[in-house]
Backbone as XML, in Angstrom:
<?xml version="1.0"?>
<chain id="A" units="angstrom">
  <residue number="1" name="MET">
    <atom name="N" x="-48.278" y="-20.998" z="21.776"/>
    <atom name="CA" x="-48.684" y="-20.742" z="20.354"/>
    <atom name="C" x="-50.406" y="-20.750" z="20.091"/>
  </residue>
  <residue number="2" name="ASN">
    <atom name="N" x="-50.286" y="-20.542" z="18.904"/>
    <atom name="CA" x="-51.808" y="-20.257" z="19.058"/>
    <atom name="C" x="-52.408" y="-21.737" z="18.201"/>
  </residue>
  <residue number="3" name="ALA">
    <atom name="N" x="-53.869" y="-21.911" z="17.736"/>
    <atom name="CA" x="-54.280" y="-22.904" z="17.275"/>
    <atom name="C" x="-53.971" y="-22.880" z="15.726"/>
  </residue>
  <residue number="4" name="ARG">
    <atom name="N" x="-53.556" y="-21.811" z="15.285"/>
    <atom name="CA" x="-52.917" y="-22.046" z="13.644"/>
    <atom name="C" x="-51.742" y="-22.996" z="13.898"/>
  </residue>
  <residue number="5" name="GLY">
    <atom name="N" x="-50.720" y="-22.620" z="14.488"/>
    <atom name="CA" x="-49.348" y="-22.743" z="14.792"/>
    <atom name="C" x="-49.525" y="-24.940" z="15.535"/>
  </residue>
  <residue number="6" name="ALA">
    <atom name="N" x="-51.233" y="-24.772" z="17.122"/>
    <atom name="CA" x="-51.052" y="-25.981" z="17.132"/>
    <atom name="C" x="-51.073" y="-26.531" z="15.907"/>
  </residue>
  <residue number="7" name="LEU">
    <atom name="N" x="-51.880" y="-26.796" z="14.772"/>
    <atom name="CA" x="-52.592" y="-26.924" z="14.035"/>
    <atom name="C" x="-51.294" y="-27.849" z="13.024"/>
  </residue>
  <residue number="8" name="GLY">
    <atom name="N" x="-50.947" y="-26.624" z="12.761"/>
    <atom name="CA" x="-49.510" y="-27.102" z="11.292"/>
    <atom name="C" x="-48.184" y="-27.823" z="12.636"/>
  </residue>
  <residue number="9" name="LYS">
    <atom name="N" x="-48.203" y="-28.036" z="13.195"/>
    <atom name="CA" x="-47.903" y="-28.370" z="14.537"/>
    <atom name="C" x="-47.876" y="-30.075" z="14.404"/>
  </residue>
  <residue number="10" name="TYR">
    <atom name="N" x="-48.884" y="-30.077" z="14.566"/>
    <atom name="CA" x="-49.876" y="-31.808" z="14.058"/>
    <atom name="C" x="-49.769" y="-32.325" z="13.704"/>
  </residue>
  <residue number="11" name="GLY">
    <atom name="N" x="-49.780" y="-31.420" z="12.121"/>
    <atom name="CA" x="-49.994" y="-32.257" z="10.880"/>
    <atom name="C" x="-48.696" y="-32.436" z="10.499"/>
  </residue>
  <residue number="12" name="GLU">
    <atom name="N" x="-47.388" y="-31.306" z="10.815"/>
    <atom name="CA" x="-46.362" y="-32.251" z="11.139"/>
    <atom name="C" x="-45.905" y="-33.412" z="11.489"/>
  </residue>
  <residue number="13" name="GLU">
    <atom name="N" x="-46.227" y="-33.600" z="13.160"/>
    <atom name="CA" x="-46.355" y="-34.898" z="13.450"/>
    <atom name="C" x="-46.679" y="-36.501" z="12.182"/>
  </residue>
  <residue number="14" name="LEU">
    <atom name="N" x="-48.235" y="-36.067" z="12.080"/>
    <atom name="CA" x="-48.644" y="-36.981" z="11.266"/>
    <atom name="C" x="-47.599" y="-37.180" z="10.131"/>
  </residue>
  <residue number="15" name="ALA">
    <atom name="N" x="-47.045" y="-36.099" z="9.511"/>
    <atom name="CA" x="-46.454" y="-36.307" z="7.749"/>
    <atom name="C" x="-45.464" y="-37.169" z="8.211"/>
  </residue>
  <residue number="16" name="ALA">
    <atom name="N" x="-44.402" y="-36.788" z="9.195"/>
    <atom name="CA" x="-43.832" y="-37.328" z="9.535"/>
    <atom name="C" x="-43.655" y="-38.753" z="10.229"/>
  </residue>
  <residue number="17" name="ARG">
    <atom name="N" x="-44.496" y="-38.929" z="10.616"/>
    <atom name="CA" x="-45.388" y="-40.102" z="11.147"/>
    <atom name="C" x="-45.237" y="-41.021" z="9.769"/>
  </residue>
  <residue number="18" name="ARG">
    <atom name="N" x="-45.972" y="-40.703" z="8.843"/>
    <atom name="CA" x="-47.244" y="-41.452" z="7.680"/>
    <atom name="C" x="-45.252" y="-41.848" z="6.763"/>
  </residue>
  <residue number="19" name="LEU">
    <atom name="N" x="-44.434" y="-40.525" z="6.898"/>
    <atom name="CA" x="-42.869" y="-40.866" z="5.782"/>
    <atom name="C" x="-42.159" y="-41.952" z="6.228"/>
  </residue>
  <residue number="20" name="THR">
    <atom name="N" x="-42.123" y="-42.274" z="8.113"/>
    <atom name="CA" x="-41.011" y="-43.095" z="8.411"/>
    <atom name="C" x="-42.113" y="-44.291" z="8.339"/>
  </residue>
  <residue number="21" name="GLU">
    <atom name="N" x="-43.349" y="-44.622" z="8.672"/>
    <atom name="CA" x="-44.215" y="-45.509" z="7.876"/>
    <atom name="C" x="-43.867" y="-45.935" z="6.685"/>
  </residue>
  <residue number="22" name="ALA">
    <atom name="N" x="-43.615" y="-45.242" z="5.516"/>
    <atom name="CA" x="-43.446" y="-46.005" z="4.218"/>
    <atom name="C" x="-41.861" y="-45.726" z="3.868"/>
  </residue>
  <residue number="23" name="GLY">
    <atom name="N" x="-41.136" y="-46.298" z="5.097"/>
    <atom name="CA" x="-40.066" y="-46.430" z="4.721"/>
    <atom name="C" x="-38.564" y="-45.440" z="5.005"/>
  </residue>
  <residue number="24" name="MET">
    <atom name="N" x="-38.890" y="-44.140" z="4.904"/>
    <atom name="CA" x="-37.676" y="-42.892" z="4.503"/>
    <atom name="C" x="-37.322" y="-42.368" z="6.081"/>
  </residue>
  <residue number="25" name="THR">
    <atom name="N" x="-36.071" y="-42.037" z="5.767"/>
    <atom name="CA" x="-35.499" y="-41.841" z="7.202"/>
    <atom name="C" x="-35.787" y="-40.581" z="7.233"/>
  </residue>
  <residue number="26" name="VAL">
    <atom name="N" x="-36.436" y="-39.702" z="8.326"/>
    <atom name="CA" x="-36.825" y="-38.524" z="8.844"/>
    <atom name="C" x="-35.611" y="-38.025" z="9.391"/>
  </residue>
  <residue number="27" name="LEU">
    <atom name="N" x="-34.162" y="-36.533" z="8.527"/>
    <atom name="CA" x="-33.101" y="-36.431" z="8.735"/>
    <atom name="C" x="-33.172" y="-34.672" z="9.433"/>
  </residue>
  <residue number="28" name="GLU">
    <atom name="N" x="-34.339" y="-33.972" z="8.597"/>
    <atom name="CA" x="-34.315" y="-33.061" z="9.843"/>
    <atom name="C" x="-36.180" y="-32.536" z="9.769"/>
  </residue>
  <residue number="29" name="ARG">
    <atom name="N" x="-36.071" y="-31.817" z="10.610"/>
    <atom name="CA" x="-37.689" y="-30.627" z="11.134"/>
    <atom name="C" x="-37.212" y="-29.203" z="10.758"/>
  </residue>
  <residue number="30" name="ASN">
    <atom name="N" x="-38.899" y="-28.512" z="10.357"/>
    <atom name="CA" x="-38.463" y="-27.822" z="10.406"/>
    <atom name="C" x="-36.842" y="-26.334" z="10.029"/>
  </residue>
  <residue number="31" name="TRP">
    <atom name="N" x="-36.382" y="-27.121" z="8.945"/>
    <atom name="CA" x="-35.332" y="-27.029" z="8.817"/>
    <atom name="C" x="-35.547" y="-25.165" z="8.049"/>
  </residue>
  <residue number="32" name="ARG">
    <atom name="N" x="-34.646" y="-24.328" z="8.329"/>
    <atom name="CA" x="-34.971" y="-22.753" z="8.141"/>
    <atom name="C" x="-33.558" y="-22.784" z="7.296"/>
  </residue>
  <residue number="33" name="SER">
    <atom name="N" x="-33.646" y="-21.323" z="6.567"/>
    <atom name="CA" x="-32.358" y="-20.897" z="5.855"/>
    <atom name="C" x="-32.185" y="-19.597" z="5.808"/>
  </residue>
  <residue number="34" name="GLY">
    <atom name="N" x="-32.110" y="-19.057" z="6.720"/>
    <atom name="CA" x="-32.173" y="-17.216" z="7.132"/>
    <atom name="C" x="-33.810" y="-17.090" z="6.522"/>
  </residue>
  <residue number="35" name="ARG">
    <atom name="N" x="-33.953" y="-15.937" z="5.854"/>
    <atom name="CA" x="-35.167" y="-15.510" z="5.886"/>
    <atom name="C" x="-35.429" y="-15.854" z="4.680"/>
  </residue>
  <residue number="36" name="THR">
    <atom name="N" x="-34.784" y="-17.089" z="3.501"/>
    <atom name="CA" x="-35.787" y="-17.623" z="2.872"/>
    <atom name="C" x="-36.691" y="-18.446" z="3.115"/>
  </residue>
  <residue number="37" name="GLY">
    <atom name="N" x="-36.798" y="-19.154" z="4.127"/>
    <atom name="CA" x="-38.105" y="-19.222" z="4.398"/>
    <atom name="C" x="-37.448" y="-20.472" z="5.344"/>
  </residue>
  <residue number="38" name="GLU">
    <atom name="N" x="-38.510" y="-21.993" z="5.137"/>
    <atom name="CA" x="-38.348" y="-23.495" z="5.988"/>
    <atom name="C" x="-39.232" y="-24.289" z="5.583"/>
  </residue>
  <residue number="39" name="ILE">
    <atom name="N" x="-37.965" y="-25.595" z="5.676"/>
    <atom name="CA" x="-38.546" y="-27.142" z="4.761"/>
    <atom name="C" x="-39.077" y="-27.713" z="5.825"/>
  </residue>
  <residue number="40" name="ASP">
    <atom name="N" x="-40.567" y="-28.254" z="5.753"/>
    <atom name="CA" x="-40.973" y="-28.897" z="6.772"/>
    <atom name="C" x="-40.064" y="-30.236" z="7.255"/>
  </residue>
  <residue number="41" name="ILE">
    <atom name="N" x="-39.859" y="-31.147" z="6.225"/>
    <atom name="CA" x="-39.464" y="-32.062" z="6.784"/>
    <atom name="C" x="-38.058" y="-32.216" z="5.302"/>
  </residue>
  <residue number="42" name="VAL">
    <atom name="N" x="-37.271" y="-32.447" z="6.101"/>
    <atom name="CA" x="-36.080" y="-33.255" z="5.286"/>
    <atom name="C" x="-36.077" y="-35.137" z="5.587"/>
  </residue>
  <residue number="43" name="ALA">
    <atom name="N" x="-36.402" y="-35.797" z="4.312"/>
    <atom name="CA" x="-36.026" y="-37.053" z="4.723"/>
    <atom name="C" x="-34.931" y="-37.865" z="3.587"/>
  </residue>
  <residue number="44" name="ARG">
    <atom name="N" x="-35.187" y="-38.981" z="3.912"/>
    <atom name="CA" x="-34.249" y="-40.125" z="3.111"/>
    <atom name="C" x="-34.971" y="-40.897" z="2.673"/>
  </residue>
  <residue number="45" name="GLU">
    <atom name="N" x="-35.337" y="-41.498" z="1.268"/>
    <atom name="CA" x="-35.991" y="-42.545" z="0.575"/>
    <atom name="C" x="-34.642" y="-43.235" z="-0.062"/>
  </residue>
  <residue number="46" name="GLY">
    <atom name="N" x="-34.550" y="-44.413" z="0.011"/>
    <atom name="CA" x="-32.743" y="-45.330" z="-0.484"/>
    <atom name="C" x="-32.013" y="-43.728" z="-0.589"/>
  </residue>
  <residue number="47" name="ASP">
    <atom name="N" x="-31.979" y="-43.436" z="-2.057"/>
    <atom name="CA" x="-30.403" y="-42.827" z="-2.281"/>
    <atom name="C" x="-30.788" y="-41.326" z="-2.149"/>
  </residue>
  <residue number="48" name="THR">
    <atom name="N" x="-32.550" y="-41.201" z="-2.503"/>
    <atom name="CA" x="-32.806" y="-40.024" z="-2.872"/>
    <atom name="C" x="-32.866" y="-38.944" z="-1.968"/>
  </residue>
  <residue number="49" name="LEU">
    <atom name="N" x="-33.032" y="-37.792" z="-1.829"/>
    <atom name="CA" x="-32.706" y="-36.655" z="-0.469"/>
    <atom name="C" x="-34.536" y="-36.505" z="-1.185"/>
  </residue>
  <residue number="50" name="VAL">
    <atom name="N" x="-35.287" y="-35.983" z="0.231"/>
    <atom name="CA" x="-36.570" y="-35.881" z="-0.246"/>
    <atom name="C" x="-37.140" y="-35.058" z="0.552"/>
  </residue>
  <residue number="51" name="VAL">
    <atom name="N" x="-37.319" y="-33.550" z="-0.357"/>
    <atom name="CA" x="-37.904" y="-32.182" z="0.401"/>
    <atom name="C" x="-39.676" y="-32.348" z="0.827"/>
  </residue>
  <residue number="52" name="CYS">
    <atom name="N" x="-40.083" y="-32.661" z="1.845"/>
    <atom name="CA" x="-41.572" y="-32.523" z="2.028"/>
    <atom name="C" x="-42.276" y="-31.265" z="2.559"/>
  </residue>
  <residue number="53" name="GLU">
    <atom name="N" x="-43.216" y="-31.084" z="1.887"/>
    <atom name="CA" x="-44.009" y="-29.855" z="2.448"/>
    <atom name="C" x="-45.182" y="-29.858" z="3.383"/>
  </residue>
  <residue number="54" name="VAL">
    <atom name="N" x="-45.484" y="-29.227" z="4.276"/>
    <atom name="CA" x="-46.674" y="-29.999" z="4.561"/>
    <atom name="C" x="-47.930" y="-29.279" z="5.097"/>
  </residue>
  <residue number="55" name="LYS">
    <atom name="N" x="-49.023" y="-29.552" z="4.378"/>
    <atom name="CA" x="-50.512" y="-28.640" z="4.472"/>
    <atom name="C" x="-51.185" y="-29.438" z="4.945"/>
  </residue>
  <residue number="56" name="THR">
    <atom name="N" x="-51.593" y="-28.257" z="6.544"/>
    <atom name="CA" x="-52.444" y="-29.253" z="6.843"/>
    <atom name="C" x="-54.017" y="-28.374" z="7.251"/>
  </residue>
  <residue number="57" name="ARG">
    <atom name="N" x="-55.088" y="-28.699" z="7.309"/>
    <atom name="CA" x="-56.559" y="-27.736" z="7.138"/>
    <atom name="C" x="-57.418" y="-28.141" z="7.588"/>
  </residue>
  <residue number="58" name="ARG">
    <atom name="N" x="-58.364" y="-27.468" z="8.450"/>
    <atom name="CA" x="-59.441" y="-27.973" z="9.009"/>
    <atom name="C" x="-60.655" y="-28.568" z="7.796"/>
  </residue>
  <residue number="59" name="GLU">
    <atom name="N" x="-61.501" y="-28.773" z="8.154"/>
    <atom name="CA" x="-62.295" y="-29.741" z="7.389"/>
    <atom name="C" x="-62.735" y="-28.829" z="6.276"/>
  </residue>
  <residue number="60" name="ARG">
    <atom name="N" x="-63.479" y="-27.800" z="7.064"/>
    <atom name="CA" x="-64.701" y="-26.796" z="6.676"/>
    <atom name="C" x="-63.079" y="-25.536" z="5.756"/>
  </residue>
  <residue number="61" name="SER">
    <atom name="N" x="-62.189" y="-25.660" z="5.677"/>
    <atom name="CA" x="-61.034" y="-24.956" z="5.161"/>
    <atom name="C" x="-61.308" y="-24.415" z="3.921"/>
  </residue>
  <residue number="62" name="PHE">
    <atom name="N" x="-60.941" y="-22.890" z="3.651"/>
    <atom name="CA" x="-61.366" y="-21.775" z="2.160"/>
    <atom name="C" x="-60.624" y="-23.222" z="1.365"/>
  </residue>
  <residue number="63" name="GLN">
    <atom name="N" x="-59.847" y="-23.757" z="2.017"/>
    <atom name="CA" x="-58.302" y="-24.077" z="0.705"/>
    <atom name="C" x="-58.329" y="-25.983" z="1.204"/>
  </residue>
  <residue number="64" name="HIS">
    <atom name="N" x="-58.280" y="-27.059" z="0.049"/>
    <atom name="CA" x="-57.906" y="-28.194" z="0.406"/>
    <atom name="C" x="-56.789" y="-28.146" z="0.294"/>
  </residue>
  <residue number="65" name="PRO">
    <atom name="N" x="-55.677" y="-29.109" z="1.620"/>
    <atom name="CA" x="-54.642" y="-29.192" z="1.689"/>
    <atom name="C" x="-53.646" y="-28.977" z="0.479"/>
  </residue>
  <residue number="66" name="MET">
    <atom name="N" x="-53.939" y="-29.933" z="-0.583"/>
    <atom name="CA" x="-52.802" y="-30.228" z="-2.032"/>
    <atom name="C" x="-53.121" y="-29.043" z="-2.452"/>
  </residue>
  <residue number="67" name="ALA">
    <atom name="N" x="-54.002" y="-28.891" z="-2.723"/>
    <atom name="CA" x="-54.501" y="-27.125" z="-3.609"/>
    <atom name="C" x="-53.118" y="-25.980" z="-3.022"/>
  </residue>
  <residue number="68" name="ALA">
    <atom name="N" x="-51.981" y="-25.925" z="-1.994"/>
    <atom name="CA" x="-51.719" y="-24.784" z="-1.466"/>
    <atom name="C" x="-50.167" y="-24.715" z="-1.964"/>
  </residue>
  <residue number="69" name="LEU">
    <atom name="N" x="-50.084" y="-26.405" z="-3.051"/>
    <atom name="CA" x="-48.693" y="-26.353" z="-3.245"/>
    <atom name="C" x="-48.210" y="-25.262" z="-4.683"/>
  </residue>
  <residue number="70" name="THR">
    <atom name="N" x="-48.348" y="-23.995" z="-4.657"/>
    <atom name="CA" x="-48.460" y="-22.972" z="-5.600"/>
    <atom name="C" x="-47.083" y="-23.205" z="-6.619"/>
  </residue>
  <residue number="71" name="PRO">
    <atom name="N" x="-46.734" y="-22.613" z="-7.802"/>
    <atom name="CA" x="-45.873" y="-22.902" z="-9.039"/>
    <atom name="C" x="-44.590" y="-21.447" z="-8.463"/>
  </residue>
  <residue number="72" name="VAL">
    <atom name="N" x="-45.189" y="-20.545" z="-7.174"/>
    <atom name="CA" x="-44.310" y="-20.273" z="-6.227"/>
    <atom name="C" x="-43.612" y="-20.708" z="-5.824"/>
  </residue>
  <residue number="73" name="LYS">
    <atom name="N" x="-44.249" y="-20.941" z="-4.742"/>
    <atom name="CA" x="-44.557" y="-22.106" z="-3.576"/>
    <atom name="C" x="-43.456" y="-23.301" z="-3.774"/>
  </residue>
  <residue number="74" name="ALA">
    <atom name="N" x="-43.515" y="-24.078" z="-4.729"/>
    <atom name="CA" x="-42.905" y="-24.822" z="-5.731"/>
    <atom name="C" x="-41.235" y="-24.440" z="-5.867"/>
  </residue>
  <residue number="75" name="GLU">
    <atom name="N" x="-41.679" y="-23.089" z="-6.541"/>
    <atom name="CA" x="-40.067" y="-23.104" z="-6.729"/>
    <atom name="C" x="-39.166" y="-22.313" z="-5.128"/>
  </residue>
  <residue number="76" name="ARG">
    <atom name="N" x="-39.622" y="-21.820" z="-4.684"/>
    <atom name="CA" x="-39.179" y="-21.689" z="-3.047"/>
    <atom name="C" x="-38.518" y="-22.367" z="-2.411"/>
  </residue>
  <residue number="77" name="LEU">
    <atom name="N" x="-39.475" y="-23.821" z="-2.532"/>
    <atom name="CA" x="-38.808" y="-25.415" z="-2.445"/>
    <atom name="C" x="-37.773" y="-25.515" z="-2.725"/>
  </residue>
  <residue number="78" name="ARG">
    <atom name="N" x="-37.826" y="-25.371" z="-4.254"/>
    <atom name="CA" x="-37.070" y="-26.243" z="-4.430"/>
    <atom name="C" x="-35.956" y="-25.013" z="-4.297"/>
  </residue>
  <residue number="79" name="GLY">
    <atom name="N" x="-35.432" y="-23.637" z="-4.080"/>
    <atom name="CA" x="-34.351" y="-22.892" z="-3.734"/>
    <atom name="C" x="-33.919" y="-23.255" z="-2.167"/>
  </residue>
  <residue number="80" name="LEU">
    <atom name="N" x="-34.718" y="-23.804" z="-1.341"/>
    <atom name="CA" x="-34.394" y="-24.279" z="-0.220"/>
    <atom name="C" x="-34.236" y="-25.704" z="-0.592"/>
  </residue>
  <residue number="81" name="ALA">
    <atom name="N" x="-34.078" y="-26.376" z="-1.258"/>
    <atom name="CA" x="-33.494" y="-27.902" z="-1.056"/>
    <atom name="C" x="-32.376" y="-27.909" z="-1.239"/>
  </residue>
  <residue number="82" name="GLU">
    <atom name="N" x="-31.878" y="-26.440" z="-2.152"/>
    <atom name="CA" x="-30.517" y="-26.499" z="-2.977"/>
    <atom name="C" x="-29.652" y="-25.625" z="-2.207"/>
  </residue>
  <residue number="83" name="ARG">
    <atom name="N" x="-29.955" y="-25.066" z="-1.192"/>
    <atom name="CA" x="-29.383" y="-24.295" z="-0.275"/>
    <atom name="C" x="-29.647" y="-25.500" z="1.003"/>
  </residue>
  <residue number="84" name="TRP">
    <atom name="N" x="-29.768" y="-26.297" z="1.209"/>
    <atom name="CA" x="-29.817" y="-27.507" z="1.739"/>
    <atom name="C" x="-28.769" y="-28.513" z="1.558"/>
  </residue>
  <residue number="85" name="VAL">
    <atom name="N" x="-28.651" y="-28.659" z="0.276"/>
    <atom name="CA" x="-28.270" y="-29.703" z="0.108"/>
    <atom name="C" x="-26.481" y="-29.315" z="-0.192"/>
  </residue>
  <residue number="86" name="GLN">
    <atom name="N" x="-26.444" y="-27.935" z="-0.745"/>
    <atom name="CA" x="-25.594" y="-26.999" z="-0.204"/>
    <atom name="C" x="-24.549" y="-27.550" z="0.462"/>
  </residue>
  <residue number="87" name="GLU">
    <atom name="N" x="-25.044" y="-26.773" z="2.258"/>
    <atom name="CA" x="-24.757" y="-27.006" z="3.454"/>
    <atom name="C" x="-24.610" y="-28.030" z="3.928"/>
  </residue>
  <residue number="88" name="HIS">
    <atom name="N" x="-24.683" y="-29.066" z="3.262"/>
    <atom name="CA" x="-24.817" y="-30.733" z="4.031"/>
    <atom name="C" x="-24.221" y="-31.677" z="2.976"/>
  </residue>
  <residue number="89" name="GLY">
    <atom name="N" x="-23.262" y="-31.332" z="2.040"/>
    <atom name="CA" x="-21.831" y="-31.620" z="1.294"/>
    <atom name="C" x="-22.853" y="-32.270" z="-0.204"/>
  </residue>
  <residue number="90" name="GLY">
    <atom name="N" x="-23.260" y="-31.791" z="-0.743"/>
    <atom name="CA" x="-24.087" y="-31.874" z="-2.100"/>
    <atom name="C" x="-25.046" y="-32.884" z="-1.964"/>
  </residue>
  <residue number="91" name="ALA">
    <atom name="N" x="-25.265" y="-33.546" z="-3.253"/>
    <atom name="CA" x="-26.871" y="-34.472" z="-3.066"/>
    <atom name="C" x="-26.646" y="-35.577" z="-3.772"/>
  </residue>
  <residue number="92" name="PRO">
    <atom name="N" x="-27.280" y="-36.329" z="-3.385"/>
    <atom name="CA" x="-27.401" y="-38.091" z="-3.111"/>
    <atom name="C" x="-27.285" y="-38.653" z="-4.776"/>
  </residue>
  <residue number="93" name="PRO">
    <atom name="N" x="-27.265" y="-40.094" z="-4.718"/>
    <atom name="CA" x="-26.903" y="-39.868" z="-5.876"/>
    <atom name="C" x="-28.353" y="-39.816" z="-6.509"/>
  </residue>
  <residue number="94" name="GLY">
    <atom name="N" x="-28.748" y="-40.447" z="-5.639"/>
    <atom name="CA" x="-30.755" y="-40.236" z="-6.307"/>
    <atom name="C" x="-31.329" y="-38.983" z="-6.485"/>
  </residue>
  <residue number="95" name="GLY">
    <atom name="N" x="-30.666" y="-37.944" z="-5.905"/>
    <atom name="CA" x="-30.613" y="-36.247" z="-6.562"/>
    <atom name="C" x="-32.089" y="-35.983" z="-5.155"/>
  </residue>
  <residue number="96" name="VAL">
    <atom name="N" x="-32.664" y="-35.169" z="-5.895"/>
    <atom name="CA" x="-33.869" y="-34.610" z="-4.764"/>
    <atom name="C" x="-35.221" y="-34.615" z="-5.342"/>
  </residue>
  <residue number="97" name="ARG">
    <atom name="N" x="-36.129" y="-34.990" z="-4.132"/>
    <atom name="CA" x="-37.092" y="-34.605" z="-5.070"/>
    <atom name="C" x="-38.095" y="-34.010" z="-3.605"/>
  </residue>
  <residue number="98" name="ILE">
    <atom name="N" x="-38.837" y="-33.439" z="-4.803"/>
    <atom name="CA" x="-39.884" y="-32.688" z="-3.394"/>
    <atom name="C" x="-41.130" y="-33.452" z="-3.070"/>
  </residue>
  <residue number="99" name="ASP">
    <atom name="N" x="-41.833" y="-33.705" z="-2.240"/>
    <atom name="CA" x="-42.834" y="-34.262" z="-1.700"/>
    <atom name="C" x="-43.710" y="-33.512" z="-1.349"/>
  </residue>
  <residue number="100" name="LEU">
    <atom name="N" x="-45.111" y="-34.145" z="-0.779"/>
    <atom name="CA" x="-46.366" y="-33.060" z="-0.658"/>
    <atom name="C" x="-46.682" y="-33.652" z="0.661"/>
  </residue>
  <residue number="101" name="VAL">
    <atom name="N" x="-47.159" y="-33.670" z="1.504"/>
    <atom name="CA" x="-48.069" y="-34.121" z="2.542"/>
    <atom name="C" x="-49.192" y="-33.205" z="2.693"/>
  </residue>
  <residue number="102" name="GLY">
    <atom name="N" x="-50.861" y="-33.243" z="2.216"/>
    <atom name="CA" x="-51.892" y="-32.794" z="2.657"/>
    <atom name="C" x="-52.226" y="-33.920" z="3.856"/>
  </residue>
  <residue number="103" name="ILE">
    <atom name="N" x="-53.074" y="-32.878" z="4.811"/>
    <atom name="CA" x="-53.662" y="-33.215" z="6.051"/>
    <atom name="C" x="-54.863" y="-32.841" z="6.167"/>
  </residue>
  <residue number="104" name="LEU">
    <atom name="N" x="-55.824" y="-33.386" z="6.053"/>
    <atom name="CA" x="-56.963" y="-32.967" z="5.942"/>
    <atom name="C" x="-58.312" y="-32.861" z="7.673"/>
  </residue>
  <residue number="105" name="VAL">
    <atom name="N" x="-58.350" y="-32.257" z="8.852"/>
    <atom name="CA" x="-58.699" y="-32.963" z="10.051"/>
    <atom name="C" x="-59.988" y="-32.535" z="10.002"/>
  </residue>
  <residue number="106" name="PRO">
    <atom name="N" x="-60.845" y="-33.586" z="10.043"/>
    <atom name="CA" x="-62.460" y="-33.381" z="10.666"/>
    <atom name="C" x="-62.622" y="-32.736" z="11.699"/>
  </residue>
  <residue number="107" name="ARG">
    <atom name="N" x="-64.367" y="-32.573" z="11.784"/>
    <atom name="CA" x="-64.531" y="-32.632" z="13.529"/>
    <atom name="C" x="-64.284" y="-33.408" z="13.698"/>
  </residue>
  <residue number="108" name="ARG">
    <atom name="N" x="-64.730" y="-34.755" z="13.480"/>
    <atom name="CA" x="-64.395" y="-35.614" z="14.430"/>
    <atom name="C" x="-63.563" y="-36.716" z="13.512"/>
  </residue>
  <residue number="109" name="GLY">
    <atom name="N" x="-63.037" y="-37.490" z="14.119"/>
    <atom name="CA" x="-62.867" y="-39.100" z="13.483"/>
    <atom name="C" x="-61.521" y="-38.683" z="13.468"/>
  </residue>
  <residue number="110" name="ALA">
    <atom name="N" x="-60.718" y="-39.676" z="12.038"/>
    <atom name="CA" x="-59.245" y="-40.126" z="11.725"/>
    <atom name="C" x="-58.795" y="-38.555" z="10.674"/>
  </residue>
  <residue number="111" name="PRO">
    <atom name="N" x="-57.685" y="-37.940" z="10.954"/>
    <atom name="CA" x="-57.482" y="-37.113" z="9.808"/>
    <atom name="C" x="-57.411" y="-37.591" z="8.919"/>
  </residue>
  <residue number="112" name="GLU">
    <atom name="N" x="-57.233" y="-36.956" z="7.314"/>
    <atom name="CA" x="-56.791" y="-37.886" z="6.178"/>
    <atom name="C" x="-55.881" y="-37.616" z="6.020"/>
  </residue>
  <residue number="113" name="VAL">
    <atom name="N" x="-54.980" y="-38.861" z="5.620"/>
    <atom name="CA" x="-53.408" y="-37.620" z="5.309"/>
    <atom name="C" x="-53.115" y="-38.266" z="3.949"/>
  </residue>
  <residue number="114" name="GLU">
    <atom name="N" x="-52.694" y="-37.715" z="3.089"/>
    <atom name="CA" x="-52.527" y="-37.917" z="1.679"/>
    <atom name="C" x="-50.821" y="-37.124" z="1.404"/>
  </residue>
  <residue number="115" name="HIS">
    <atom name="N" x="-50.319" y="-38.272" z="0.616"/>
    <atom name="CA" x="-48.547" y="-38.203" z="0.707"/>
    <atom name="C" x="-48.163" y="-38.404" z="-0.914"/>
  </residue>
  <residue number="116" name="VAL">
    <atom name="N" x="-47.581" y="-36.872" z="-1.573"/>
    <atom name="CA" x="-47.644" y="-37.094" z="-3.255"/>
    <atom name="C" x="-46.140" y="-37.195" z="-3.181"/>
  </residue>
  <residue number="117" name="ARG">
    <atom name="N" x="-45.807" y="-37.894" z="-3.911"/>
    <atom name="CA" x="-43.997" y="-37.793" z="-4.289"/>
    <atom name="C" x="-43.950" y="-37.239" z="-5.846"/>
  </residue>
  <residue number="118" name="GLY">
    <atom name="N" x="-43.169" y="-36.251" z="-5.744"/>
    <atom name="CA" x="-42.590" y="-35.581" z="-6.607"/>
    <atom name="C" x="-43.803" y="-34.511" z="-6.923"/>
  </residue>
  <residue number="119" name="ALA">
    <atom name="N" x="-44.126" y="-33.866" z="-5.752"/>
    <atom name="CA" x="-45.589" y="-32.881" z="-6.271"/>
    <atom name="C" x="-44.712" y="-31.377" z="-7.171"/>
  </residue>
  <residue number="120" name="ALA">
    <atom name="N" x="-43.234" y="-31.228" z="-6.633"/>
    <atom name="CA" x="-42.644" y="-29.921" z="-7.884"/>
    <atom name="C" x="-41.650" y="-30.479" z="-8.334"/>
  </residue>
</chain>
């Protein structure tokens, strides 16, 4: 695994921990739908299905992680969420929500983890 892959895996671990600490149940990680893409984390919060995009950046990177969810990416996530729901028995009573967890990893000290509910 290269450094970028290791950073992403680290970020997903932090995100899953944050979601669990917030009372969510992680159902699946790195769910793939053929060639159309991947959902980083699928979780449940009460009766709502949460599709979570995780973006991890180093402190001095070009773009803040929270700016990485573009309209195109959001549309792709909505399509992936729809496909996940179809393959897993339909939408729950609380519907589906897309969240974003942005992680900023400094050179020293603890990473900053920000969770935005209903980001897309």
